[in-house]
mmCIF file with all atom_site columns, C-alpha atoms in Angstrom:
data_model
loop_
_atom_site.group_PDB
_atom_site.id
_atom_site.type_symbol
_atom_site.label_atom_id
_atom_site.label_alt_id
_atom_site.label_comp_id
_atom_site.label_asym_id
_atom_site.label_entity_id
_atom_site.label_seq_id
_atom_site.pdbx_PDB_ins_code
_atom_site.Cartn_x
_atom_site.Cartn_y
_atom_site.Cartn_z
_atom_site.occupancy
_atom_site.B_iso_or_equiv
_atom_site.pdbx_formal_charge
_atom_site.auth_seq_id
_atom_site.auth_comp_id
_atom_site.auth_asym_id
_atom_site.auth_atom_id
_atom_site.pdbx_PDB_model_num
ATOM 1   C CA . MET A 1 1   ? 100.529 125.831 107.107 1.00 0.00 ? 1   MET A CA 1
ATOM 2   C CA . VAL A 1 2   ? 100.907 124.448 103.576 1.00 0.00 ? 2   VAL A CA 1
ATOM 3   C CA . THR A 1 3   ? 102.337 121.200 104.930 1.00 0.00 ? 3   THR A CA 1
ATOM 4   C CA . GLU A 1 4   ? 99.378  120.783 107.286 1.00 0.00 ? 4   GLU A CA 1
ATOM 5   C CA . LEU A 1 5   ? 96.919  121.377 104.431 1.00 0.00 ? 5   LEU A CA 1
ATOM 6   C CA . ILE A 1 6   ? 98.671  118.726 102.327 1.00 0.00 ? 6   ILE A CA 1
ATOM 7   C CA . ASN A 1 7   ? 98.639  116.283 105.241 1.00 0.00 ? 7   ASN A CA 1
ATOM 8   C CA . ARG A 1 8   ? 94.914  116.854 105.764 1.00 0.00 ? 8   ARG A CA 1
ATOM 9   C CA . ALA A 1 9   ? 94.237  116.327 102.059 1.00 0.00 ? 9   ALA A CA 1
ATOM 10  C CA . THR A 1 10  ? 96.240  113.098 101.859 1.00 0.00 ? 10  THR A CA 1
ATOM 11  C CA . ARG A 1 11  ? 94.389  111.651 104.882 1.00 0.00 ? 11  ARG A CA 1
ATOM 12  C CA . ARG A 1 12  ? 91.234  111.703 102.757 1.00 0.00 ? 12  ARG A CA 1
ATOM 13  C CA . ILE A 1 13  ? 92.816  109.719 99.921  1.00 0.00 ? 13  ILE A CA 1
ATOM 14  C CA . PRO A 1 14  ? 91.891  106.009 100.175 1.00 0.00 ? 14  PRO A CA 1
ATOM 15  C CA . THR A 1 15  ? 94.805  103.628 99.648  1.00 0.00 ? 15  THR A CA 1
ATOM 16  C CA . TRP A 1 16  ? 92.852  101.621 97.051  1.00 0.00 ? 16  TRP A CA 1
ATOM 17  C CA . SER A 1 17  ? 92.853  104.676 94.771  1.00 0.00 ? 17  SER A CA 1
ATOM 18  C CA . VAL A 1 18  ? 96.670  104.703 94.878  1.00 0.00 ? 18  VAL A CA 1
ATOM 19  C CA . TYR A 1 19  ? 96.658  101.070 93.721  1.00 0.00 ? 19  TYR A CA 1
ATOM 20  C CA . VAL A 1 20  ? 94.326  101.953 90.829  1.00 0.00 ? 20  VAL A CA 1
ATOM 21  C CA . ILE A 1 21  ? 96.433  104.928 89.734  1.00 0.00 ? 21  ILE A CA 1
ATOM 22  C CA . GLY A 1 22  ? 99.647  102.963 90.207  1.00 0.00 ? 22  GLY A CA 1
ATOM 23  C CA . LEU A 1 23  ? 98.484  100.166 87.912  1.00 0.00 ? 23  LEU A CA 1
ATOM 24  C CA . LEU A 1 24  ? 97.194  102.438 85.121  1.00 0.00 ? 24  LEU A CA 1
ATOM 25  C CA . PRO A 1 25  ? 100.492 102.360 83.147  1.00 0.00 ? 25  PRO A CA 1
ATOM 26  C CA . ILE A 1 26  ? 100.197 98.596  82.561  1.00 0.00 ? 26  ILE A CA 1
ATOM 27  C CA . PRO A 1 27  ? 97.439  98.594  79.901  1.00 0.00 ? 27  PRO A CA 1
ATOM 28  C CA . TRP A 1 28  ? 99.045  101.643 78.293  1.00 0.00 ? 28  TRP A CA 1
ATOM 29  C CA . LEU A 1 29  ? 102.434 99.906  78.065  1.00 0.00 ? 29  LEU A CA 1
ATOM 30  C CA . ILE A 1 30  ? 100.839 96.788  76.589  1.00 0.00 ? 30  ILE A CA 1
ATOM 31  C CA . TYR A 1 31  ? 99.106  98.957  73.990  1.00 0.00 ? 31  TYR A CA 1
ATOM 32  C CA . MET A 1 32  ? 102.372 100.757 73.208  1.00 0.00 ? 32  MET A CA 1
ATOM 33  C CA . ALA A 1 33  ? 104.200 97.440  72.830  1.00 0.00 ? 33  ALA A CA 1
ATOM 34  C CA . GLN A 1 34  ? 101.614 96.225  70.316  1.00 0.00 ? 34  GLN A CA 1
ATOM 35  C CA . THR A 1 35  ? 101.542 99.433  68.272  1.00 0.00 ? 35  THR A CA 1
ATOM 36  C CA . GLY A 1 36  ? 105.275 100.051 67.958  1.00 0.00 ? 36  GLY A CA 1
ATOM 37  C CA . GLY A 1 37  ? 105.428 102.756 70.605  1.00 0.00 ? 37  GLY A CA 1
ATOM 38  C CA . LEU A 1 38  ? 108.240 100.992 72.467  1.00 0.00 ? 38  LEU A CA 1
ATOM 39  C CA . GLY A 1 39  ? 110.672 100.876 69.560  1.00 0.00 ? 39  GLY A CA 1
ATOM 40  C CA . ARG A 1 40  ? 111.865 98.130  67.253  1.00 0.00 ? 40  ARG A CA 1
ATOM 41  C CA . GLU A 1 41  ? 112.185 95.649  70.128  1.00 0.00 ? 41  GLU A CA 1
ATOM 42  C CA . PRO A 1 42  ? 108.846 95.967  71.944  1.00 0.00 ? 42  PRO A CA 1
ATOM 43  C CA . ILE A 1 43  ? 109.524 93.096  74.342  1.00 0.00 ? 43  ILE A CA 1
ATOM 44  C CA . LYS A 1 44  ? 112.803 94.646  75.473  1.00 0.00 ? 44  LYS A CA 1
ATOM 45  C CA . GLY A 1 45  ? 111.061 98.010  75.666  1.00 0.00 ? 45  GLY A CA 1
ATOM 46  C CA . LEU A 1 46  ? 108.216 96.625  77.785  1.00 0.00 ? 46  LEU A CA 1
ATOM 47  C CA . GLU A 1 47  ? 110.687 94.816  80.027  1.00 0.00 ? 47  GLU A CA 1
ATOM 48  C CA . HIS A 1 48  ? 112.675 98.024  80.537  1.00 0.00 ? 48  HIS A CA 1
ATOM 49  C CA . GLU A 1 49  ? 109.637 100.216 81.242  1.00 0.00 ? 49  GLU A CA 1
ATOM 50  C CA . LEU A 1 50  ? 108.237 97.802  83.837  1.00 0.00 ? 50  LEU A CA 1
ATOM 51  C CA . GLY A 1 51  ? 111.592 97.540  85.582  1.00 0.00 ? 51  GLY A CA 1
ATOM 52  C CA . GLU A 1 52  ? 112.075 101.300 85.620  1.00 0.00 ? 52  GLU A CA 1
ATOM 53  C CA . LEU A 1 53  ? 108.595 101.878 87.072  1.00 0.00 ? 53  LEU A CA 1
ATOM 54  C CA . ALA A 1 54  ? 109.366 99.324  89.794  1.00 0.00 ? 54  ALA A CA 1
ATOM 55  C CA . LEU A 1 55  ? 112.571 101.168 90.684  1.00 0.00 ? 55  LEU A CA 1
ATOM 56  C CA . GLN A 1 56  ? 110.773 104.523 90.713  1.00 0.00 ? 56  GLN A CA 1
ATOM 57  C CA . LEU A 1 57  ? 108.174 103.162 93.131  1.00 0.00 ? 57  LEU A CA 1
ATOM 58  C CA . LEU A 1 58  ? 110.869 101.759 95.418  1.00 0.00 ? 58  LEU A CA 1
ATOM 59  C CA . ILE A 1 59  ? 112.613 105.133 95.430  1.00 0.00 ? 59  ILE A CA 1
ATOM 60  C CA . ALA A 1 60  ? 109.286 106.868 96.126  1.00 0.00 ? 60  ALA A CA 1
ATOM 61  C CA . GLY A 1 61  ? 108.891 104.574 99.140  1.00 0.00 ? 61  GLY A CA 1
ATOM 62  C CA . LEU A 1 62  ? 112.348 105.585 100.387 1.00 0.00 ? 62  LEU A CA 1
ATOM 63  C CA . CYS A 1 63  ? 111.360 109.256 100.101 1.00 0.00 ? 63  CYS A CA 1
ATOM 64  C CA . ILE A 1 64  ? 108.521 108.964 102.630 1.00 0.00 ? 64  ILE A CA 1
ATOM 65  C CA . THR A 1 65  ? 110.613 108.984 105.826 1.00 0.00 ? 65  THR A CA 1
ATOM 66  C CA . PRO A 1 66  ? 112.872 111.928 104.797 1.00 0.00 ? 66  PRO A CA 1
ATOM 67  C CA . LEU A 1 67  ? 109.806 113.900 103.686 1.00 0.00 ? 67  LEU A CA 1
ATOM 68  C CA . ARG A 1 68  ? 108.234 113.404 107.102 1.00 0.00 ? 68  ARG A CA 1
ATOM 69  C CA . ARG A 1 69  ? 111.464 114.086 108.985 1.00 0.00 ? 69  ARG A CA 1
ATOM 70  C CA . TYR A 1 70  ? 112.665 117.150 107.082 1.00 0.00 ? 70  TYR A CA 1
ATOM 71  C CA . ALA A 1 71  ? 109.541 118.592 105.425 1.00 0.00 ? 71  ALA A CA 1
ATOM 72  C CA . GLY A 1 72  ? 106.779 117.514 107.797 1.00 0.00 ? 72  GLY A CA 1
ATOM 73  C CA . LEU A 1 73  ? 104.851 115.682 105.060 1.00 0.00 ? 73  LEU A CA 1
ATOM 74  C CA . ASN A 1 74  ? 103.204 112.583 106.497 1.00 0.00 ? 74  ASN A CA 1
ATOM 75  C CA . LEU A 1 75  ? 102.673 110.041 103.702 1.00 0.00 ? 75  LEU A CA 1
ATOM 76  C CA . ILE A 1 76  ? 103.488 107.007 105.839 1.00 0.00 ? 76  ILE A CA 1
ATOM 77  C CA . ARG A 1 77  ? 100.108 105.371 105.182 1.00 0.00 ? 77  ARG A CA 1
ATOM 78  C CA . PHE A 1 78  ? 101.027 104.965 101.515 1.00 0.00 ? 78  PHE A CA 1
ATOM 79  C CA . ARG A 1 79  ? 104.420 103.321 102.067 1.00 0.00 ? 79  ARG A CA 1
ATOM 80  C CA . ARG A 1 80  ? 103.146 99.733  102.044 1.00 0.00 ? 80  ARG A CA 1
ATOM 81  C CA . THR A 1 81  ? 101.003 100.523 98.998  1.00 0.00 ? 81  THR A CA 1
ATOM 82  C CA . LEU A 1 82  ? 104.046 101.764 97.092  1.00 0.00 ? 82  LEU A CA 1
ATOM 83  C CA . GLY A 1 83  ? 105.968 98.658  98.129  1.00 0.00 ? 83  GLY A CA 1
ATOM 84  C CA . VAL A 1 84  ? 103.280 96.284  96.889  1.00 0.00 ? 84  VAL A CA 1
ATOM 85  C CA . LEU A 1 85  ? 102.998 98.213  93.620  1.00 0.00 ? 85  LEU A CA 1
ATOM 86  C CA . ALA A 1 86  ? 106.782 98.059  93.202  1.00 0.00 ? 86  ALA A CA 1
ATOM 87  C CA . TYR A 1 87  ? 106.730 94.292  93.746  1.00 0.00 ? 87  TYR A CA 1
ATOM 88  C CA . SER A 1 88  ? 103.915 93.957  91.184  1.00 0.00 ? 88  SER A CA 1
ATOM 89  C CA . TYR A 1 89  ? 105.993 95.769  88.571  1.00 0.00 ? 89  TYR A CA 1
ATOM 90  C CA . VAL A 1 90  ? 109.121 93.779  89.440  1.00 0.00 ? 90  VAL A CA 1
ATOM 91  C CA . SER A 1 91  ? 107.098 90.561  89.031  1.00 0.00 ? 91  SER A CA 1
ATOM 92  C CA . LEU A 1 92  ? 105.787 91.703  85.641  1.00 0.00 ? 92  LEU A CA 1
ATOM 93  C CA . HIS A 1 93  ? 109.303 92.755  84.618  1.00 0.00 ? 93  HIS A CA 1
ATOM 94  C CA . LEU A 1 94  ? 110.544 89.273  85.540  1.00 0.00 ? 94  LEU A CA 1
ATOM 95  C CA . LEU A 1 95  ? 107.581 87.580  83.840  1.00 0.00 ? 95  LEU A CA 1
ATOM 96  C CA . VAL A 1 96  ? 108.181 89.417  80.554  1.00 0.00 ? 96  VAL A CA 1
ATOM 97  C CA . TRP A 1 97  ? 111.850 88.413  80.698  1.00 0.00 ? 97  TRP A CA 1
ATOM 98  C CA . LEU A 1 98  ? 111.060 84.754  81.481  1.00 0.00 ? 98  LEU A CA 1
ATOM 99  C CA . VAL A 1 99  ? 108.167 84.186  79.093  1.00 0.00 ? 99  VAL A CA 1
ATOM 100 C CA . LEU A 1 100 ? 108.527 86.681  76.230  1.00 0.00 ? 100 LEU A CA 1
ATOM 101 C CA . ASP A 1 101 ? 112.253 87.427  76.152  1.00 0.00 ? 101 ASP A CA 1
ATOM 102 C CA . ILE A 1 102 ? 114.008 84.186  77.107  1.00 0.00 ? 102 ILE A CA 1
ATOM 103 C CA . GLY A 1 103 ? 111.223 81.660  76.590  1.00 0.00 ? 103 GLY A CA 1
ATOM 104 C CA . VAL A 1 104 ? 113.597 78.690  76.992  1.00 0.00 ? 104 VAL A CA 1
ATOM 105 C CA . LEU A 1 105 ? 113.442 77.197  80.487  1.00 0.00 ? 105 LEU A CA 1
ATOM 106 C CA . SER A 1 106 ? 116.837 75.544  80.229  1.00 0.00 ? 106 SER A CA 1
ATOM 107 C CA . GLN A 1 107 ? 118.497 78.885  79.470  1.00 0.00 ? 107 GLN A CA 1
ATOM 108 C CA . ILE A 1 108 ? 117.003 80.766  82.455  1.00 0.00 ? 108 ILE A CA 1
ATOM 109 C CA . GLY A 1 109 ? 119.216 79.144  85.100  1.00 0.00 ? 109 GLY A CA 1
ATOM 110 C CA . THR A 1 110 ? 122.318 79.640  82.935  1.00 0.00 ? 110 THR A CA 1
ATOM 111 C CA . ASP A 1 111 ? 121.571 83.348  82.443  1.00 0.00 ? 111 ASP A CA 1
ATOM 112 C CA . ILE A 1 112 ? 120.977 83.890  86.166  1.00 0.00 ? 112 ILE A CA 1
ATOM 113 C CA . LEU A 1 113 ? 124.304 82.301  87.058  1.00 0.00 ? 113 LEU A CA 1
ATOM 114 C CA . LYS A 1 114 ? 126.461 83.650  84.222  1.00 0.00 ? 114 LYS A CA 1
ATOM 115 C CA . ARG A 1 115 ? 125.190 87.227  83.896  1.00 0.00 ? 115 ARG A CA 1
ATOM 116 C CA . PRO A 1 116 ? 125.954 89.256  87.043  1.00 0.00 ? 116 PRO A CA 1
ATOM 117 C CA . TYR A 1 117 ? 123.295 91.911  86.382  1.00 0.00 ? 117 TYR A CA 1
ATOM 118 C CA . ILE A 1 118 ? 120.637 89.178  86.212  1.00 0.00 ? 118 ILE A CA 1
ATOM 119 C CA . THR A 1 119 ? 121.994 87.571  89.380  1.00 0.00 ? 119 THR A CA 1
ATOM 120 C CA . ILE A 1 120 ? 121.730 90.943  91.158  1.00 0.00 ? 120 ILE A CA 1
ATOM 121 C CA . GLY A 1 121 ? 118.214 91.513  89.797  1.00 0.00 ? 121 GLY A CA 1
ATOM 122 C CA . MET A 1 122 ? 117.035 88.086  90.937  1.00 0.00 ? 122 MET A CA 1
ATOM 123 C CA . ALA A 1 123 ? 118.542 88.672  94.378  1.00 0.00 ? 123 ALA A CA 1
ATOM 124 C CA . GLY A 1 124 ? 116.537 91.897  94.620  1.00 0.00 ? 124 GLY A CA 1
ATOM 125 C CA . PHE A 1 125 ? 113.352 90.044  93.658  1.00 0.00 ? 125 PHE A CA 1
ATOM 126 C CA . VAL A 1 126 ? 113.998 87.354  96.273  1.00 0.00 ? 126 VAL A CA 1
ATOM 127 C CA . VAL A 1 127 ? 114.555 90.004  98.964  1.00 0.00 ? 127 VAL A CA 1
ATOM 128 C CA . LEU A 1 128 ? 111.336 91.823  98.000  1.00 0.00 ? 128 LEU A CA 1
ATOM 129 C CA . THR A 1 129 ? 109.133 88.715  98.002  1.00 0.00 ? 129 THR A CA 1
ATOM 130 C CA . PRO A 1 130 ? 108.717 88.227  101.799 1.00 0.00 ? 130 PRO A CA 1
ATOM 131 C CA . LEU A 1 131 ? 108.204 91.983  102.162 1.00 0.00 ? 131 LEU A CA 1
ATOM 132 C CA . ALA A 1 132 ? 105.341 91.984  99.660  1.00 0.00 ? 132 ALA A CA 1
ATOM 133 C CA . PHE A 1 133 ? 103.632 89.015  101.308 1.00 0.00 ? 133 PHE A CA 1
ATOM 134 C CA . THR A 1 134 ? 103.868 90.591  104.768 1.00 0.00 ? 134 THR A CA 1
ATOM 135 C CA . SER A 1 135 ? 102.616 94.035  103.694 1.00 0.00 ? 135 SER A CA 1
ATOM 136 C CA . ASN A 1 136 ? 99.270  93.583  105.411 1.00 0.00 ? 136 ASN A CA 1
ATOM 137 C CA . ASN A 1 137 ? 97.752  94.367  108.801 1.00 0.00 ? 137 ASN A CA 1
ATOM 138 C CA . TRP A 1 138 ? 97.671  90.707  109.865 1.00 0.00 ? 138 TRP A CA 1
ATOM 139 C CA . SER A 1 139 ? 101.450 90.405  109.436 1.00 0.00 ? 139 SER A CA 1
ATOM 140 C CA . VAL A 1 140 ? 102.056 93.692  111.259 1.00 0.00 ? 140 VAL A CA 1
ATOM 141 C CA . ARG A 1 141 ? 100.049 92.453  114.249 1.00 0.00 ? 141 ARG A CA 1
ATOM 142 C CA . HIS A 1 142 ? 101.506 88.948  114.395 1.00 0.00 ? 142 HIS A CA 1
ATOM 143 C CA . LEU A 1 143 ? 105.152 89.798  113.682 1.00 0.00 ? 143 LEU A CA 1
ATOM 144 C CA . GLY A 1 144 ? 105.210 92.764  116.061 1.00 0.00 ? 144 GLY A CA 1
ATOM 145 C CA . PRO A 1 145 ? 108.663 94.437  116.319 1.00 0.00 ? 145 PRO A CA 1
ATOM 146 C CA . LYS A 1 146 ? 110.088 91.829  113.927 1.00 0.00 ? 146 LYS A CA 1
ATOM 147 C CA . TRP A 1 147 ? 107.957 93.326  111.145 1.00 0.00 ? 147 TRP A CA 1
ATOM 148 C CA . ARG A 1 148 ? 109.932 96.577  111.182 1.00 0.00 ? 148 ARG A CA 1
ATOM 149 C CA . LYS A 1 149 ? 113.244 94.723  111.164 1.00 0.00 ? 149 LYS A CA 1
ATOM 150 C CA . LEU A 1 150 ? 112.117 92.543  108.262 1.00 0.00 ? 150 LEU A CA 1
ATOM 151 C CA . HIS A 1 151 ? 110.962 95.507  106.196 1.00 0.00 ? 151 HIS A CA 1
ATOM 152 C CA . LYS A 1 152 ? 114.302 97.239  106.532 1.00 0.00 ? 152 LYS A CA 1
ATOM 153 C CA . LEU A 1 153 ? 115.306 94.809  103.789 1.00 0.00 ? 153 LEU A CA 1
ATOM 154 C CA . THR A 1 154 ? 113.584 97.311  101.488 1.00 0.00 ? 154 THR A CA 1
ATOM 155 C CA . TYR A 1 155 ? 116.835 99.291  101.604 1.00 0.00 ? 155 TYR A CA 1
ATOM 156 C CA . LEU A 1 156 ? 118.811 96.298  100.333 1.00 0.00 ? 156 LEU A CA 1
ATOM 157 C CA . ALA A 1 157 ? 116.211 95.475  97.665  1.00 0.00 ? 157 ALA A CA 1
ATOM 158 C CA . THR A 1 158 ? 116.236 99.051  96.338  1.00 0.00 ? 158 THR A CA 1
ATOM 159 C CA . LEU A 1 159 ? 120.030 99.125  96.325  1.00 0.00 ? 159 LEU A CA 1
ATOM 160 C CA . LEU A 1 160 ? 120.119 95.848  94.380  1.00 0.00 ? 160 LEU A CA 1
ATOM 161 C CA . GLY A 1 161 ? 117.541 97.227  91.937  1.00 0.00 ? 161 GLY A CA 1
ATOM 162 C CA . GLY A 1 162 ? 119.643 100.331 91.315  1.00 0.00 ? 162 GLY A CA 1
ATOM 163 C CA . LEU A 1 163 ? 122.789 98.243  90.877  1.00 0.00 ? 163 LEU A CA 1
ATOM 164 C CA . HIS A 1 164 ? 120.934 95.935  88.462  1.00 0.00 ? 164 HIS A CA 1
ATOM 165 C CA . TYR A 1 165 ? 119.987 98.963  86.337  1.00 0.00 ? 165 TYR A CA 1
ATOM 166 C CA . VAL A 1 166 ? 123.533 100.377 86.325  1.00 0.00 ? 166 VAL A CA 1
ATOM 167 C CA . MET A 1 167 ? 125.032 97.010  85.343  1.00 0.00 ? 167 MET A CA 1
ATOM 168 C CA . LEU A 1 168 ? 122.358 96.437  82.692  1.00 0.00 ? 168 LEU A CA 1
ATOM 169 C CA . ALA A 1 169 ? 123.145 99.694  80.885  1.00 0.00 ? 169 ALA A CA 1
ATOM 170 C CA . LYS A 1 170 ? 125.773 99.529  78.177  1.00 0.00 ? 170 LYS A CA 1
ATOM 171 C CA . GLY A 1 171 ? 128.606 101.803 79.202  1.00 0.00 ? 171 GLY A CA 1
ATOM 172 C CA . LEU A 1 172 ? 128.254 104.653 81.667  1.00 0.00 ? 172 LEU A CA 1
ATOM 173 C CA . GLN A 1 173 ? 124.809 106.091 81.021  1.00 0.00 ? 173 GLN A CA 1
ATOM 174 C CA . LEU A 1 174 ? 123.519 109.089 82.961  1.00 0.00 ? 174 LEU A CA 1
ATOM 175 C CA . GLU A 1 175 ? 120.007 107.869 83.796  1.00 0.00 ? 175 GLU A CA 1
ATOM 176 C CA . PRO A 1 176 ? 120.965 104.692 85.740  1.00 0.00 ? 176 PRO A CA 1
ATOM 177 C CA . LEU A 1 177 ? 123.652 106.657 87.588  1.00 0.00 ? 177 LEU A CA 1
ATOM 178 C CA . LEU A 1 178 ? 121.092 109.299 88.587  1.00 0.00 ? 178 LEU A CA 1
ATOM 179 C CA . TYR A 1 179 ? 118.797 106.596 89.970  1.00 0.00 ? 179 TYR A CA 1
ATOM 180 C CA . MET A 1 180 ? 121.681 105.060 91.897  1.00 0.00 ? 180 MET A CA 1
ATOM 181 C CA . SER A 1 181 ? 122.740 108.455 93.249  1.00 0.00 ? 181 SER A CA 1
ATOM 182 C CA . ALA A 1 182 ? 119.188 109.125 94.447  1.00 0.00 ? 182 ALA A CA 1
ATOM 183 C CA . ILE A 1 183 ? 119.087 105.742 96.203  1.00 0.00 ? 183 ILE A CA 1
ATOM 184 C CA . LEU A 1 184 ? 122.435 106.295 97.920  1.00 0.00 ? 184 LEU A CA 1
ATOM 185 C CA . MET A 1 185 ? 121.411 109.794 99.007  1.00 0.00 ? 185 MET A CA 1
ATOM 186 C CA . LEU A 1 186 ? 118.095 108.562 100.465 1.00 0.00 ? 186 LEU A CA 1
ATOM 187 C CA . LEU A 1 187 ? 119.859 105.744 102.301 1.00 0.00 ? 187 LEU A CA 1
ATOM 188 C CA . ALA A 1 188 ? 122.448 108.186 103.651 1.00 0.00 ? 188 ALA A CA 1
ATOM 189 C CA . LEU A 1 189 ? 119.635 110.336 105.082 1.00 0.00 ? 189 LEU A CA 1
ATOM 190 C CA . ARG A 1 190 ? 118.614 107.344 107.206 1.00 0.00 ? 190 ARG A CA 1
ATOM 191 C CA . ILE A 1 191 ? 121.964 107.160 108.983 1.00 0.00 ? 191 ILE A CA 1
ATOM 192 C CA . ARG A 1 192 ? 121.180 108.629 112.368 1.00 0.00 ? 192 ARG A CA 1
ATOM 193 C CA . ARG A 1 193 ? 123.857 110.674 114.027 1.00 0.00 ? 193 ARG A CA 1
ATOM 194 C CA . SER A 1 194 ? 125.104 109.404 117.365 1.00 0.00 ? 194 SER A CA 1
ATOM 195 C CA . PRO A 1 195 ? 124.169 111.424 120.499 1.00 0.00 ? 195 PRO A CA 1
ATOM 196 C CA . ARG A 1 196 ? 127.816 112.592 120.705 1.00 0.00 ? 196 ARG A CA 1
ATOM 197 C CA . ASN A 1 197 ? 127.670 114.042 117.168 1.00 0.00 ? 197 ASN A CA 1
ATOM 198 C CA . GLN A 1 198 ? 124.281 115.649 117.819 1.00 0.00 ? 198 GLN A CA 1
ATOM 199 C CA . ALA A 1 199 ? 125.636 117.307 120.973 1.00 0.00 ? 199 ALA A CA 1
ATOM 200 C CA . ALA A 1 200 ? 128.647 118.606 119.086 1.00 0.00 ? 200 ALA A CA 1
#
């Protein structure tokens, strides 16, 4: 009963409102960076916050299928919205790193090749890019069954994002490990049991 009421309520929520709400942290983070709210290194702080929000949105997208399968909550219409928002935050995270943090074009290529966590992060961005640009009705219609296969790369992109965060952290920190554990658990829930196992 409660699940059905939630499903009815979410059907009335326009997807554009999710975009608006999802982008609200950006001006706040910029304000915090300018007023010292992100610590002594505001650029690093801004870079971190944008990256973490991107990862949270990717994880939220992974939650949609298990919520429908195990709890009956149907939020599938918001999955593409969450993906596009995640890509927006990843792009801003990358932009802050390129322009405000590094700032030297000749050093960018060296960092990507020599620092494994940056290599992993860039790989995740590359994987996400075609997914973001095909997250529209036109692509769904024209790609047909291939669209679903292409968008399964979301799993790889999220895994790379989690790995990037774990490798970025100095030492074994709890927060990145919790994110990675959540990602692995959500991916494990997608492994369908074979008919033989289901019968057993």
